[in-house]
JSON list of C-alpha atoms in Angstrom, two decimals:
[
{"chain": "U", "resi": 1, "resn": "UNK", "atom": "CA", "xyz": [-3.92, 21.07, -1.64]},
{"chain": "U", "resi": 2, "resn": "UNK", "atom": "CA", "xyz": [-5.07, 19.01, -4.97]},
{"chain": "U", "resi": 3, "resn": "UNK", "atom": "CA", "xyz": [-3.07, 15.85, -2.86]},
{"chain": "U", "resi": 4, "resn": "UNK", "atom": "CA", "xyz": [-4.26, 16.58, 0.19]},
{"chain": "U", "resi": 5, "resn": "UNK", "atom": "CA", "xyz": [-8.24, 16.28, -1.51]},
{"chain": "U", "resi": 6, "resn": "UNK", "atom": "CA", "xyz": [-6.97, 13.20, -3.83]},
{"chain": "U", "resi": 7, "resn": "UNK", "atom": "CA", "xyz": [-5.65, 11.35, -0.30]},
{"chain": "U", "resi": 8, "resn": "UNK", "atom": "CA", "xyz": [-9.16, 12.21, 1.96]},
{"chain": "U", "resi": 9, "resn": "UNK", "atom": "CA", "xyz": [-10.91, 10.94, -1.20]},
{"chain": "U", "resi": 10, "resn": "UNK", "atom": "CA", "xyz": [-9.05, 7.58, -2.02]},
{"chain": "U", "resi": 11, "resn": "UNK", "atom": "CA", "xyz": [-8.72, 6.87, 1.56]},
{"chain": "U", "resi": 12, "resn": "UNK", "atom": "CA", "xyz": [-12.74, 7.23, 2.06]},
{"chain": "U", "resi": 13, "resn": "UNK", "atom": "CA", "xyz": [-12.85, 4.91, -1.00]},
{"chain": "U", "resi": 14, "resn": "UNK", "atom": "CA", "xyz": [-10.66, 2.06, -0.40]},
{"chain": "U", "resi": 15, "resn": "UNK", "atom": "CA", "xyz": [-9.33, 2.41, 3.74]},
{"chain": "U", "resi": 16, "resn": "UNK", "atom": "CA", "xyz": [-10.41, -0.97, 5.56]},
{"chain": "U", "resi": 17, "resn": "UNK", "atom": "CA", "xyz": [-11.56, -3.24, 2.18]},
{"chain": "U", "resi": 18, "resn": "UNK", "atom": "CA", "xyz": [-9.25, -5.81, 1.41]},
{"chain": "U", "resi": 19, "resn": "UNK", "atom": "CA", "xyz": [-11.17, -8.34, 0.24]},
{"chain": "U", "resi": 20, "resn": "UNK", "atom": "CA", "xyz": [-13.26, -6.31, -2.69]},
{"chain": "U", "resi": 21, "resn": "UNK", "atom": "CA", "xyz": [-11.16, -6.79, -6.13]},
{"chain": "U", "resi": 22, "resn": "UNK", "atom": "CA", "xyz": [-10.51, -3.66, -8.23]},
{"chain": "U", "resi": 23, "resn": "UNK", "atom": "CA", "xyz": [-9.82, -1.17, -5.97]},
{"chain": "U", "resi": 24, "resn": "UNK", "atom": "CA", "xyz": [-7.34, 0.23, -7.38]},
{"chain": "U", "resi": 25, "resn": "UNK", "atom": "CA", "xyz": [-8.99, -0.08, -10.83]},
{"chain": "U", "resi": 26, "resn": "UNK", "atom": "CA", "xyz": [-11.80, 2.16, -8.89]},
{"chain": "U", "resi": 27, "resn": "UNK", "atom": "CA", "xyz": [-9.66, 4.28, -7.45]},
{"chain": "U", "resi": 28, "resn": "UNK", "atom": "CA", "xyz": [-8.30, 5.27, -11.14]},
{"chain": "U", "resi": 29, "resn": "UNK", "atom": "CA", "xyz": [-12.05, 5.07, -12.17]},
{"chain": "U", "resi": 30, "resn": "UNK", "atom": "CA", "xyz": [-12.42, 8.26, -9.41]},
{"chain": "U", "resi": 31, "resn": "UNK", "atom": "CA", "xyz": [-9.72, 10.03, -10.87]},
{"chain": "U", "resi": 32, "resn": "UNK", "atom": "CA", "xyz": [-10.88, 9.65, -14.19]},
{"chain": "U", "resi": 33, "resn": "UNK", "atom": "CA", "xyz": [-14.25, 11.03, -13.67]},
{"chain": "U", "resi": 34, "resn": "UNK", "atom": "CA", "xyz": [-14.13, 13.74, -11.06]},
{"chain": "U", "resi": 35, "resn": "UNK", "atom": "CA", "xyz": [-10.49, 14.68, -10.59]},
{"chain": "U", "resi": 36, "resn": "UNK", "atom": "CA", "xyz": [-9.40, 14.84, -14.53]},
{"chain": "U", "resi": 37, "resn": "UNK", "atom": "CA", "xyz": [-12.50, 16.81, -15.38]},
{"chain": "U", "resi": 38, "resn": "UNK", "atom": "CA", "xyz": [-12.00, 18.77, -12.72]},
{"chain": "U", "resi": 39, "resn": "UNK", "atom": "CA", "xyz": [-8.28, 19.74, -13.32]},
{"chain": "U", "resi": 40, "resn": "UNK", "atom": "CA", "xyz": [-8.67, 20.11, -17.11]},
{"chain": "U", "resi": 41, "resn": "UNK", "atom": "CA", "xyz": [-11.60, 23.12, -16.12]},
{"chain": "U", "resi": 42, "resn": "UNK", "atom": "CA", "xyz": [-9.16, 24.54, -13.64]},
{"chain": "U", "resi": 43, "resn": "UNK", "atom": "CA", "xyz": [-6.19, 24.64, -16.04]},
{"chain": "U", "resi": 44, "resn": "UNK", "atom": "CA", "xyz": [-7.49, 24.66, -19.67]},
{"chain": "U", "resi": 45, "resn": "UNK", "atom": "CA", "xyz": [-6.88, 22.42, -22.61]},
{"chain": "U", "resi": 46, "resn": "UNK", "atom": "CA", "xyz": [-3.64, 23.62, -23.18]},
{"chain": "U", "resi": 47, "resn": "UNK", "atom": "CA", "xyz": [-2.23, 24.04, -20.10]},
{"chain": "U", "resi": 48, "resn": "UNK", "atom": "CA", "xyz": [-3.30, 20.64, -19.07]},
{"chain": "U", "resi": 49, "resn": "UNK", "atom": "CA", "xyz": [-1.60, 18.85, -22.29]},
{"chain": "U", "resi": 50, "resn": "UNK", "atom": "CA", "xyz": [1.40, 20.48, -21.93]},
{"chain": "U", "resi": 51, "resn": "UNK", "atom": "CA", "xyz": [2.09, 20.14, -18.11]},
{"chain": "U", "resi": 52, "resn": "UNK", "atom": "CA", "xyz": [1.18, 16.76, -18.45]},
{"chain": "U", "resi": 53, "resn": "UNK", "atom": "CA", "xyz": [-1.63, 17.05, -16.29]},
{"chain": "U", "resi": 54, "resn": "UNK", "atom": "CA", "xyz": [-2.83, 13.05, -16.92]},
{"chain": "U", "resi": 55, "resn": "UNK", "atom": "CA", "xyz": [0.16, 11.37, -16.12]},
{"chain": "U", "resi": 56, "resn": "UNK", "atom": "CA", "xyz": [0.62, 13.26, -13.15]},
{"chain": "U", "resi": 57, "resn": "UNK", "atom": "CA", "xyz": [-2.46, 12.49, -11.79]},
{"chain": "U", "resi": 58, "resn": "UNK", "atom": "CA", "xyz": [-2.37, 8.67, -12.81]},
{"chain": "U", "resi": 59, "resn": "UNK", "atom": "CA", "xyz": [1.07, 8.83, -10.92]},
{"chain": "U", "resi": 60, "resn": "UNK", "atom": "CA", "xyz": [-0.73, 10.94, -7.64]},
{"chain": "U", "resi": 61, "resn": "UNK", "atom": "CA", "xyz": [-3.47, 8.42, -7.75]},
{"chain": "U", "resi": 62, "resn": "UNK", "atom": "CA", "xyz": [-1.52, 5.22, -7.81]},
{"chain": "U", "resi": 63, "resn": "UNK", "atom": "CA", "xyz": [1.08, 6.83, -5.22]},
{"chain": "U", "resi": 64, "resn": "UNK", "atom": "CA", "xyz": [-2.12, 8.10, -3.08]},
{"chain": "U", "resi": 65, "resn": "UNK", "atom": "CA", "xyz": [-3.59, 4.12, -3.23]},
{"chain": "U", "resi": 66, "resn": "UNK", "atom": "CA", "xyz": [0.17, 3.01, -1.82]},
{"chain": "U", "resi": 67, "resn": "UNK", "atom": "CA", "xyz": [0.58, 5.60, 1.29]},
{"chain": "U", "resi": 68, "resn": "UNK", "atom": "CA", "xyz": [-3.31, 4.58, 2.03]},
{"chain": "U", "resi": 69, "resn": "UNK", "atom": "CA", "xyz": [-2.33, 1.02, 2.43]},
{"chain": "U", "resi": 70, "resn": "UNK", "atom": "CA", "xyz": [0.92, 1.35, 4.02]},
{"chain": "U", "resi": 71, "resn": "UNK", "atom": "CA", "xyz": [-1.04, 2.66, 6.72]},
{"chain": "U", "resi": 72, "resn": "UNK", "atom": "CA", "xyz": [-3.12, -0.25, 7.29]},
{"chain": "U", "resi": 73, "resn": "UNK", "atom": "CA", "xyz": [0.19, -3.04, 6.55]},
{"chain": "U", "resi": 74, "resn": "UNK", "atom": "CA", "xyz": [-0.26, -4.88, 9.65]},
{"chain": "U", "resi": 75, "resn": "UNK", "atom": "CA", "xyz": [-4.57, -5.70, 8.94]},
{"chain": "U", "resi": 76, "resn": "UNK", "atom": "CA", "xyz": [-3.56, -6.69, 6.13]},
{"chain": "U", "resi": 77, "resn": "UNK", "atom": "CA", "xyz": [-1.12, -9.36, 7.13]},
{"chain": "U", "resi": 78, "resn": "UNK", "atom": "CA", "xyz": [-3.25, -10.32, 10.15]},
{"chain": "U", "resi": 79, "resn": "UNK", "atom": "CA", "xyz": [-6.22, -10.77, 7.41]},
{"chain": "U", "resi": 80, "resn": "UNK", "atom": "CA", "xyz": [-4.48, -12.82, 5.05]},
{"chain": "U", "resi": 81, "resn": "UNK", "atom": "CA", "xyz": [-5.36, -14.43, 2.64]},
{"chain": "U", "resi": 82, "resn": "UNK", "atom": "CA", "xyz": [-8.78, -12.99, 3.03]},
{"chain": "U", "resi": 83, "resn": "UNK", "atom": "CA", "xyz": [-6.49, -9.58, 2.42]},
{"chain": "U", "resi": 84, "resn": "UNK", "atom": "CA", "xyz": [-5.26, -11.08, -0.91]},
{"chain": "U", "resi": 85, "resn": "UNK", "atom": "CA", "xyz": [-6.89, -8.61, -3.42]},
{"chain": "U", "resi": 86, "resn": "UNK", "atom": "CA", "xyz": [-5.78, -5.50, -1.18]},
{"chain": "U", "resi": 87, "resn": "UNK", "atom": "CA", "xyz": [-2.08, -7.43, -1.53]},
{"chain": "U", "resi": 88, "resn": "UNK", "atom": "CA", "xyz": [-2.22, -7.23, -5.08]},
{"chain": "U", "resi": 89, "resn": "UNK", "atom": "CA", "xyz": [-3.25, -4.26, -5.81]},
{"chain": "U", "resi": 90, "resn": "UNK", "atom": "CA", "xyz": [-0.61, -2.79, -3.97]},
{"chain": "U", "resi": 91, "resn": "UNK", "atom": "CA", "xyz": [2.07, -3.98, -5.59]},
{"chain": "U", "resi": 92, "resn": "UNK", "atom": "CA", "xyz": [0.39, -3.21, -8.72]},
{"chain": "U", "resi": 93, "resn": "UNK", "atom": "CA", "xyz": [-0.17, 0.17, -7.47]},
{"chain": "U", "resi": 94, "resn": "UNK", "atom": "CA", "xyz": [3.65, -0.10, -5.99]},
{"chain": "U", "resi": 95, "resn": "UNK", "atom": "CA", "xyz": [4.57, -0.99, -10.00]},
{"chain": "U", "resi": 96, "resn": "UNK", "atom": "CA", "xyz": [2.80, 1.89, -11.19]},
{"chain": "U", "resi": 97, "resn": "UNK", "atom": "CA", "xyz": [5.17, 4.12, -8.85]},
{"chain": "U", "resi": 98, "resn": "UNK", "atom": "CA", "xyz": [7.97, 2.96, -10.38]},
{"chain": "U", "resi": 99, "resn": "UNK", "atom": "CA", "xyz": [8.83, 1.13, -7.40]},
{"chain": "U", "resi": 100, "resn": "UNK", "atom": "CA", "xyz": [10.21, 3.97, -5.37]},
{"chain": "U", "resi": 101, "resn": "UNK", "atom": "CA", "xyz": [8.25, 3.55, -2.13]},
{"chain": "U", "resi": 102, "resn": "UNK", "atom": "CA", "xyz": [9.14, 0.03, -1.34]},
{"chain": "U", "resi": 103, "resn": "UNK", "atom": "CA", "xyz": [11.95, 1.41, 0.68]},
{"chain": "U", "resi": 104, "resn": "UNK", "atom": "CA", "xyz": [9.16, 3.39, 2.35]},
{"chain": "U", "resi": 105, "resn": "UNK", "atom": "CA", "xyz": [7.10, 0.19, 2.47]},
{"chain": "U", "resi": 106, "resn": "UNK", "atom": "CA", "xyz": [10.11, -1.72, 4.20]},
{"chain": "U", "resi": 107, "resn": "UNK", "atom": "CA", "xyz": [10.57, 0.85, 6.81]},
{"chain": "U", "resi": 108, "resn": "UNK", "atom": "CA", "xyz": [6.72, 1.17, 7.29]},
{"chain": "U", "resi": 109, "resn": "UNK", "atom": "CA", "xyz": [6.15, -2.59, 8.02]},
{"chain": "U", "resi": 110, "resn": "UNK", "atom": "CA", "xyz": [8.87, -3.04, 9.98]},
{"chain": "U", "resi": 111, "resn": "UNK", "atom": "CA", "xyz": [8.10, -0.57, 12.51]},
{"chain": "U", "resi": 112, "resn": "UNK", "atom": "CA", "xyz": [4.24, -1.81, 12.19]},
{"chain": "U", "resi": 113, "resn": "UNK", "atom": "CA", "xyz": [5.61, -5.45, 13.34]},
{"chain": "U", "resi": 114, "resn": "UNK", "atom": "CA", "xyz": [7.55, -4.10, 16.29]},
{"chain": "U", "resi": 115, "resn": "UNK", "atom": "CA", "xyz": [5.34, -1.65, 17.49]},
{"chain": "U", "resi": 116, "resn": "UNK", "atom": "CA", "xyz": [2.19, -4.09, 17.21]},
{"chain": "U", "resi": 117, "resn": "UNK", "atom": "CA", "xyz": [4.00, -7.30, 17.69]},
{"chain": "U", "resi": 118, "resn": "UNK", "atom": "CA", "xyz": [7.18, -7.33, 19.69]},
{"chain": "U", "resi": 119, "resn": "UNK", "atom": "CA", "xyz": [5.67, -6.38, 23.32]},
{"chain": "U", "resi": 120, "resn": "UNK", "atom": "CA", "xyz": [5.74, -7.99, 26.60]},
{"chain": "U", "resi": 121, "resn": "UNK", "atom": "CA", "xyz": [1.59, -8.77, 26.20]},
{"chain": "U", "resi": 122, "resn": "UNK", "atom": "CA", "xyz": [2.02, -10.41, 22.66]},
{"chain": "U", "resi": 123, "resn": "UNK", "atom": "CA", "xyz": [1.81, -14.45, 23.06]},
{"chain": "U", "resi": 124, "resn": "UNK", "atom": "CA", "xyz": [4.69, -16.22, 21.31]},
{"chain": "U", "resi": 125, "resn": "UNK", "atom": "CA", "xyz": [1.70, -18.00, 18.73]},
{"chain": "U", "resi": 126, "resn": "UNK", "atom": "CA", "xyz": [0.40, -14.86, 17.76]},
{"chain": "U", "resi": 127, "resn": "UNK", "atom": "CA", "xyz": [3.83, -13.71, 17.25]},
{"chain": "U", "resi": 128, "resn": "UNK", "atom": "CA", "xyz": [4.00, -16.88, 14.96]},
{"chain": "U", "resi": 129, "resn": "UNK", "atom": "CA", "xyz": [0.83, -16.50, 13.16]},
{"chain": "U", "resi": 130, "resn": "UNK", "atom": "CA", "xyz": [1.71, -12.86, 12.21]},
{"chain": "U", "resi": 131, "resn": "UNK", "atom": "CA", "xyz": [5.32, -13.79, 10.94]},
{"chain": "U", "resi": 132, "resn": "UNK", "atom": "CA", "xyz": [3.69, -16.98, 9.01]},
{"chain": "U", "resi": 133, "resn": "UNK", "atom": "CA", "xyz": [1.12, -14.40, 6.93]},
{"chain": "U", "resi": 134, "resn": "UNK", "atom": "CA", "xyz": [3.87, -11.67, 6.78]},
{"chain": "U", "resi": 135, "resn": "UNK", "atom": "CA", "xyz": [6.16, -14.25, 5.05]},
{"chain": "U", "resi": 136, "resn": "UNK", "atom": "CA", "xyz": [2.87, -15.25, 2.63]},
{"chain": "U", "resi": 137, "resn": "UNK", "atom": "CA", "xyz": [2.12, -11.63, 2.16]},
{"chain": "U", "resi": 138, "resn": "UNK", "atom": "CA", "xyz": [6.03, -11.00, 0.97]},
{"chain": "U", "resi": 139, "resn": "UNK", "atom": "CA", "xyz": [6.23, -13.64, -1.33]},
{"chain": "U", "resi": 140, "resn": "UNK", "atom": "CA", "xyz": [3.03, -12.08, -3.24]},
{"chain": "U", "resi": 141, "resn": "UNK", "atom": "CA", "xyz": [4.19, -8.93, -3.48]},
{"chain": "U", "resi": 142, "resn": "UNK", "atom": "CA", "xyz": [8.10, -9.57, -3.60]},
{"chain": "U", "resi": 143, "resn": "UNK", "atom": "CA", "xyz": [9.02, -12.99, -5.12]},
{"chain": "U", "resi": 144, "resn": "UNK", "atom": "CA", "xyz": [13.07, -12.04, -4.74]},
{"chain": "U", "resi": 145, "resn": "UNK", "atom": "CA", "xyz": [13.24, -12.02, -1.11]},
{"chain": "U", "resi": 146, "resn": "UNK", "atom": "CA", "xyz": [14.45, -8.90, -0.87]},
{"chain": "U", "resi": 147, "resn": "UNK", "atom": "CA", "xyz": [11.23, -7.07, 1.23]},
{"chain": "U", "resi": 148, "resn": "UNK", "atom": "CA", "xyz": [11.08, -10.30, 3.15]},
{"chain": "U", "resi": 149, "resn": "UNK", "atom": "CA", "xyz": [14.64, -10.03, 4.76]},
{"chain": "U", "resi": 150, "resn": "UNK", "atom": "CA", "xyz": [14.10, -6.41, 5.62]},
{"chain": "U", "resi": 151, "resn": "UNK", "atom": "CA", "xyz": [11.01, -6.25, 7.00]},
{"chain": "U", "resi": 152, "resn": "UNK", "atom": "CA", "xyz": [10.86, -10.02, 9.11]},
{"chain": "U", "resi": 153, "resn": "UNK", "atom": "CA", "xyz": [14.61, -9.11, 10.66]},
{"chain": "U", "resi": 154, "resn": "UNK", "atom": "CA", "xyz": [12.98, -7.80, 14.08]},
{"chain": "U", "resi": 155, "resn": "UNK", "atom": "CA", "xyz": [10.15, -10.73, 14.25]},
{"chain": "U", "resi": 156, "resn": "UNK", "atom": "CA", "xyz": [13.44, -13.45, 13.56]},
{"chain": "U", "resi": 157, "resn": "UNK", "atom": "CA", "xyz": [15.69, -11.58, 16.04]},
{"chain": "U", "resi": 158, "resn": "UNK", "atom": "CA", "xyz": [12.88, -11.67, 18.35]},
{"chain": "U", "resi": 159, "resn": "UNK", "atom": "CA", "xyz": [11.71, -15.14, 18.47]},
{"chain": "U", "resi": 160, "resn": "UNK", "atom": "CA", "xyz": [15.35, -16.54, 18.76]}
]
């Protein structure tokens, strides 16, 4: 339940702006002063040190941020670089995760691109446009490639 409140509110507080910096810093600004206080009432001192209540939360907010932005991958790319802060902060909110959802990420994209892109009404230079500020978008939050391959396979396959 606490995640399903911590998603409605970081979603209400970041969905659709991608060009205001510090979201995410405001997003951990909201967790600091109404979720943490909040928890630490609910649970008690003690309870909340040793359960490790503030990590966890830092963790649920930063992983919240991500699954908030995967859903709006394809805006993003199509509002590049005017999308560039929203870029950044999630792969800094990606970092905080330890990295574990980029396979999510991948997978997320990918099926954004086809199901958005790849149809009989798409024109071949939107197609192009889209696959120019995916590539861009990558790069910033992947320098080794590795995102890149995975998630512009469908777009290459499809404009051969």
């Amino acid at each position: 339940a606490l995640h399903s409140v911590m998603m409605e509110a970081i979603k209400s507080l970041i969905a659709g702006d991608f060009e205001t910096e510090g979201m995410l810093d405001q997003t951990l600004e909201w967790k600091s002063q109404v979720l943490v206080p909040w928890v630490y009432s609910v649970v008690g001192a003690e309870a909340y040190e040793c359960n490790q209540w503030a990590a966890q939360l830092e963790y649920a907010a930063s992983e919240c941020f991500v699954h908030v932005r995967m859903n709006e991958l394809f805006d993003l790319v199509t509002d590049y670089p005017e999308s560039l802060p929203a870029v950044r902060e999630l792969q800094l909110a990606l970092d905080r995760t330890g990295r574990i959802f980029y396979e999510t990420l991948a997978f997320e994209w990918r099926q954004a691109l086809v199901q958005r892109l790849i149809h009989p009404g798409a024109q071949t230079s939107q197609i192009i446009d889209v696959y120019i500020n995916t590539i861009k978008v990558l790069r910033e939050m992947d320098p080794s490639g590795e995102l890149l391959q995975v998630v512009t396979q469908p777009v290459r396959e499809y404009l051969r």
